[in-house]
Amino acid sequence: MIYFHAGLPKSASTFLKKKVFPKINSIKYIGQPNYDILERQTRYDRTTLTRFFDRTPLVWKEFGKKFFEKISKHKNFDKSKKNLISDANSLVADINDPVRLRNHLSEFKKTLKNNKVSPLKVLLFVRRQDKWLSSAYAETSPHLENPSKEHFEEWVFENLKSNSNYYYGPGIKINYNILYENIEKAVGKQNVLFVPYEMLKK
């Protein structure tokens, strides 16, 4: 069995990867895969899975077996146990299309099944959209020429406007209903867990 922690960014992912996941005794923690299976093309291609997810899902048919071979050689991997892969980068940058994510997860699941590992379970930590947007803006503001409250409001408006960035940028990513529906179609309702970031703080 593979648990796949897919993010979201700005939802305690780094804390979970460093302080929580490695200490769970009931799972084998693999962490974030970083293998040079596919060549880096953009600055967002930080990890193995971002390189996969940023390309057509057909990439799994040629390179999926090699990906599994790399994972299976990890010192913590145990085919007969519960394994956890964590990569919050899988939903960053331009990798925002829930339909493409669904198709990638379907191919990811096929890759595992072909190697006699199933099911694939997806874990996603989500955050109140208004808080998520303000946190995302704060992270990018040092790179902006004139960050301000007014610019933040313009940025939010553009990202939520359906004929502008919504179907490309963060807007579609934080429509959790659409995101959930597509992940569910890929792996099955019983294999999806969305956990609100706000609950973690308690």
Short mmCIF file of C-alpha atoms in Angstrom, two decimals:
data_model
loop_
_atom_site.label_atom_id
_atom_site.label_comp_id
_atom_site.label_asym_id
_atom_site.label_seq_id
_atom_site.Cartn_x
_atom_site.Cartn_y
_atom_site.Cartn_z
CA MET A 1 0.00 0.00 0.00
CA ILE A 2 1.14 3.52 -0.82
CA TYR A 3 -0.07 6.63 0.96
CA PHE A 4 0.65 9.70 -1.14
CA HIS A 5 0.72 13.03 0.70
CA ALA A 6 0.14 15.53 -2.12
CA GLY A 7 0.18 18.85 -0.24
CA LEU A 8 -1.25 21.50 -0.48
CA PRO A 9 1.68 23.91 -0.13
CA LYS A 10 1.28 26.45 2.70
CA SER A 11 -0.62 23.84 4.73
CA ALA A 12 2.04 22.62 7.19
CA SER A 13 3.65 20.26 4.66
CA THR A 14 7.22 20.98 5.74
CA PHE A 15 6.33 20.53 9.41
CA LEU A 16 4.59 17.22 8.68
CA LYS A 17 7.52 15.92 6.62
CA LYS A 18 10.11 16.83 9.25
CA LYS A 19 8.32 16.36 12.57
CA VAL A 20 5.36 14.01 12.11
CA PHE A 21 5.63 11.51 9.26
CA PRO A 22 9.07 10.07 10.22
CA LYS A 23 7.78 9.30 13.74
CA ILE A 24 4.70 7.26 12.75
CA ASN A 25 5.57 3.68 13.64
CA SER A 26 2.77 2.08 11.63
CA ILE A 27 4.09 3.28 8.26
CA LYS A 28 7.29 3.11 6.27
CA TYR A 29 8.19 6.69 5.48
CA ILE A 30 9.85 7.11 2.08
CA GLY A 31 9.73 10.88 2.00
CA GLN A 32 10.03 12.99 -1.13
CA PRO A 33 11.31 11.14 -4.21
CA ASN A 34 14.07 12.98 -6.01
CA TYR A 35 15.43 10.80 -8.80
CA ASP A 36 16.79 11.98 -12.14
CA ILE A 37 14.40 9.87 -14.20
CA LEU A 38 13.22 12.86 -16.22
CA GLU A 39 15.44 15.81 -17.05
CA ARG A 40 14.74 19.13 -15.37
CA GLN A 41 12.98 21.56 -17.72
CA THR A 42 11.80 24.47 -15.58
CA ARG A 43 12.53 26.01 -12.20
CA TYR A 44 9.45 24.23 -10.86
CA ASP A 45 10.83 20.78 -11.72
CA ARG A 46 12.22 20.36 -8.23
CA THR A 47 11.26 16.76 -7.57
CA THR A 48 10.54 13.52 -9.39
CA LEU A 49 6.78 13.84 -9.12
CA THR A 50 6.66 17.50 -10.19
CA ARG A 51 8.53 16.46 -13.32
CA PHE A 52 5.99 13.68 -13.92
CA PHE A 53 2.90 15.74 -13.12
CA ASP A 54 4.05 18.72 -15.19
CA ARG A 55 4.07 16.53 -18.30
CA THR A 56 1.44 14.47 -20.10
CA PRO A 57 0.20 11.46 -18.08
CA LEU A 58 1.58 9.30 -20.91
CA VAL A 59 4.98 9.73 -19.25
CA TRP A 60 3.99 6.98 -16.77
CA LYS A 61 3.76 4.39 -19.54
CA GLU A 62 7.43 4.83 -20.40
CA PHE A 63 8.97 5.83 -17.07
CA GLY A 64 6.54 4.47 -14.46
CA LYS A 65 8.40 1.18 -14.08
CA LYS A 66 11.70 3.00 -13.52
CA PHE A 67 10.00 5.22 -10.91
CA PHE A 68 8.77 2.15 -9.04
CA GLU A 69 12.22 0.52 -9.21
CA LYS A 70 13.73 3.60 -7.57
CA ILE A 71 11.07 3.72 -4.85
CA SER A 72 11.35 0.01 -4.12
CA LYS A 73 15.09 0.38 -3.45
CA HIS A 74 14.49 2.92 -0.69
CA LYS A 75 15.76 1.61 2.64
CA ASN A 76 12.32 2.03 4.27
CA PHE A 77 10.20 0.55 1.49
CA ASP A 78 8.35 -2.65 2.31
CA LYS A 79 5.93 -4.02 -0.26
CA SER A 80 3.90 -5.83 2.38
CA LYS A 81 3.52 -2.76 4.64
CA LYS A 82 2.05 0.75 4.49
CA ASN A 83 4.43 3.16 2.77
CA LEU A 84 4.19 6.94 2.71
CA ILE A 85 5.44 9.21 -0.08
CA SER A 86 5.25 12.94 0.60
CA ASP A 87 5.57 15.61 -2.07
CA ALA A 88 3.66 18.86 -1.61
CA ASN A 89 5.30 20.13 -4.79
CA SER A 90 2.92 18.00 -6.84
CA LEU A 91 0.35 20.82 -6.70
CA VAL A 92 2.62 23.86 -7.01
CA ALA A 93 3.41 26.29 -9.78
CA ASP A 94 1.65 25.50 -13.06
CA ILE A 95 0.54 22.04 -11.95
CA ASN A 96 -2.95 23.20 -11.10
CA ASP A 97 -5.30 21.30 -13.37
CA PRO A 98 -7.40 18.86 -11.28
CA VAL A 99 -8.32 16.86 -14.40
CA ARG A 100 -4.68 16.37 -15.32
CA LEU A 101 -3.94 15.48 -11.70
CA ARG A 102 -6.71 12.84 -11.86
CA ASN A 103 -5.16 11.32 -14.99
CA HIS A 104 -1.71 11.28 -13.41
CA LEU A 105 -3.01 9.61 -10.26
CA SER A 106 -4.79 7.00 -12.41
CA GLU A 107 -1.51 6.19 -14.17
CA PHE A 108 0.38 6.26 -10.87
CA LYS A 109 -2.11 3.74 -9.49
CA LYS A 110 -1.69 1.51 -12.56
CA THR A 111 2.09 1.62 -12.15
CA LEU A 112 1.79 0.43 -8.55
CA LYS A 113 -0.78 -2.23 -9.40
CA ASN A 114 1.44 -3.58 -12.20
CA ASN A 115 4.09 -4.05 -9.53
CA LYS A 116 1.64 -5.73 -7.15
CA VAL A 117 1.28 -2.77 -4.79
CA SER A 118 -2.21 -1.46 -4.04
CA PRO A 119 -4.15 0.55 -3.22
CA LEU A 120 -2.93 4.09 -3.76
CA LYS A 121 -4.33 6.37 -1.05
CA VAL A 122 -4.15 10.16 -1.33
CA LEU A 123 -3.75 12.45 1.67
CA LEU A 124 -4.28 16.18 1.21
CA PHE A 125 -4.08 18.91 3.83
CA VAL A 126 -6.20 21.90 2.84
CA ARG A 127 -6.55 25.35 4.34
CA ARG A 128 -9.21 28.04 4.50
CA GLN A 129 -9.01 29.69 1.09
CA ASP A 130 -8.75 33.27 2.36
CA LYS A 131 -5.89 32.31 4.69
CA TRP A 132 -4.22 30.23 1.97
CA LEU A 133 -4.32 33.11 -0.51
CA SER A 134 -2.87 35.59 1.96
CA SER A 135 -0.10 33.14 2.90
CA ALA A 136 0.73 32.44 -0.75
CA TYR A 137 0.86 36.17 -1.51
CA ALA A 138 3.08 36.84 1.50
CA GLU A 139 5.54 34.23 0.26
CA THR A 140 5.78 35.81 -3.19
CA SER A 141 5.69 39.46 -2.06
CA PRO A 142 9.50 39.84 -1.62
CA HIS A 143 9.80 39.24 -5.38
CA LEU A 144 7.16 41.84 -6.27
CA GLU A 145 7.98 45.40 -7.22
CA ASN A 146 5.24 47.07 -5.16
CA PRO A 147 3.45 44.64 -2.85
CA SER A 148 0.49 46.22 -1.08
CA LYS A 149 -3.01 45.58 0.20
CA GLU A 150 -4.39 47.00 -3.04
CA HIS A 151 -2.15 44.77 -5.18
CA PHE A 152 -3.09 41.75 -3.07
CA GLU A 153 -6.78 42.40 -3.72
CA GLU A 154 -6.10 42.76 -7.47
CA TRP A 155 -4.05 39.52 -7.41
CA VAL A 156 -6.86 37.63 -5.69
CA PHE A 157 -9.46 39.02 -8.09
CA GLU A 158 -7.42 37.98 -11.14
CA ASN A 159 -6.84 34.47 -9.78
CA LEU A 160 -10.51 33.96 -9.02
CA LYS A 161 -11.86 35.49 -12.23
CA SER A 162 -13.08 32.66 -14.44
CA ASN A 163 -12.03 34.19 -17.76
CA SER A 164 -8.59 35.09 -16.46
CA ASN A 165 -6.29 33.00 -14.23
CA TYR A 166 -8.86 30.85 -12.44
CA TYR A 167 -8.51 27.88 -14.79
CA TYR A 168 -4.74 28.18 -14.75
CA GLY A 169 -3.56 29.61 -11.44
CA PRO A 170 -4.25 29.05 -7.74
CA GLY A 171 -7.99 29.64 -8.10
CA ILE A 172 -8.77 26.21 -9.50
CA LYS A 173 -6.37 24.59 -7.05
CA ILE A 174 -8.27 25.90 -4.03
CA ASN A 175 -11.67 24.88 -5.37
CA TYR A 176 -11.60 21.88 -3.05
CA ASN A 177 -14.82 20.41 -4.37
CA ILE A 178 -13.42 20.08 -7.91
CA LEU A 179 -10.09 18.86 -6.56
CA TYR A 180 -11.75 16.21 -4.38
CA GLU A 181 -14.04 14.98 -7.17
CA ASN A 182 -11.14 14.42 -9.54
CA ILE A 183 -8.91 12.69 -7.00
CA GLU A 184 -11.85 10.48 -6.00
CA LYS A 185 -12.37 9.48 -9.64
CA ALA A 186 -8.73 8.45 -9.85
CA VAL A 187 -8.32 6.40 -6.67
CA GLY A 188 -11.82 5.80 -5.27
CA LYS A 189 -13.73 7.52 -2.49
CA GLN A 190 -12.38 5.19 0.20
CA ASN A 191 -8.82 6.15 -0.75
CA VAL A 192 -9.03 9.95 -0.36
CA LEU A 193 -8.61 11.93 2.84
CA PHE A 194 -8.78 15.72 3.01
CA VAL A 195 -7.70 17.16 6.37
CA PRO A 196 -8.17 20.86 7.18
CA TYR A 197 -4.96 22.61 8.22
CA GLU A 198 -6.92 24.35 10.98
CA MET A 199 -7.61 20.99 12.65
CA LEU A 200 -3.87 20.26 12.84
CA LYS A 201 -3.33 23.28 15.06
CA LYS A 202 -5.59 21.68 17.67
#
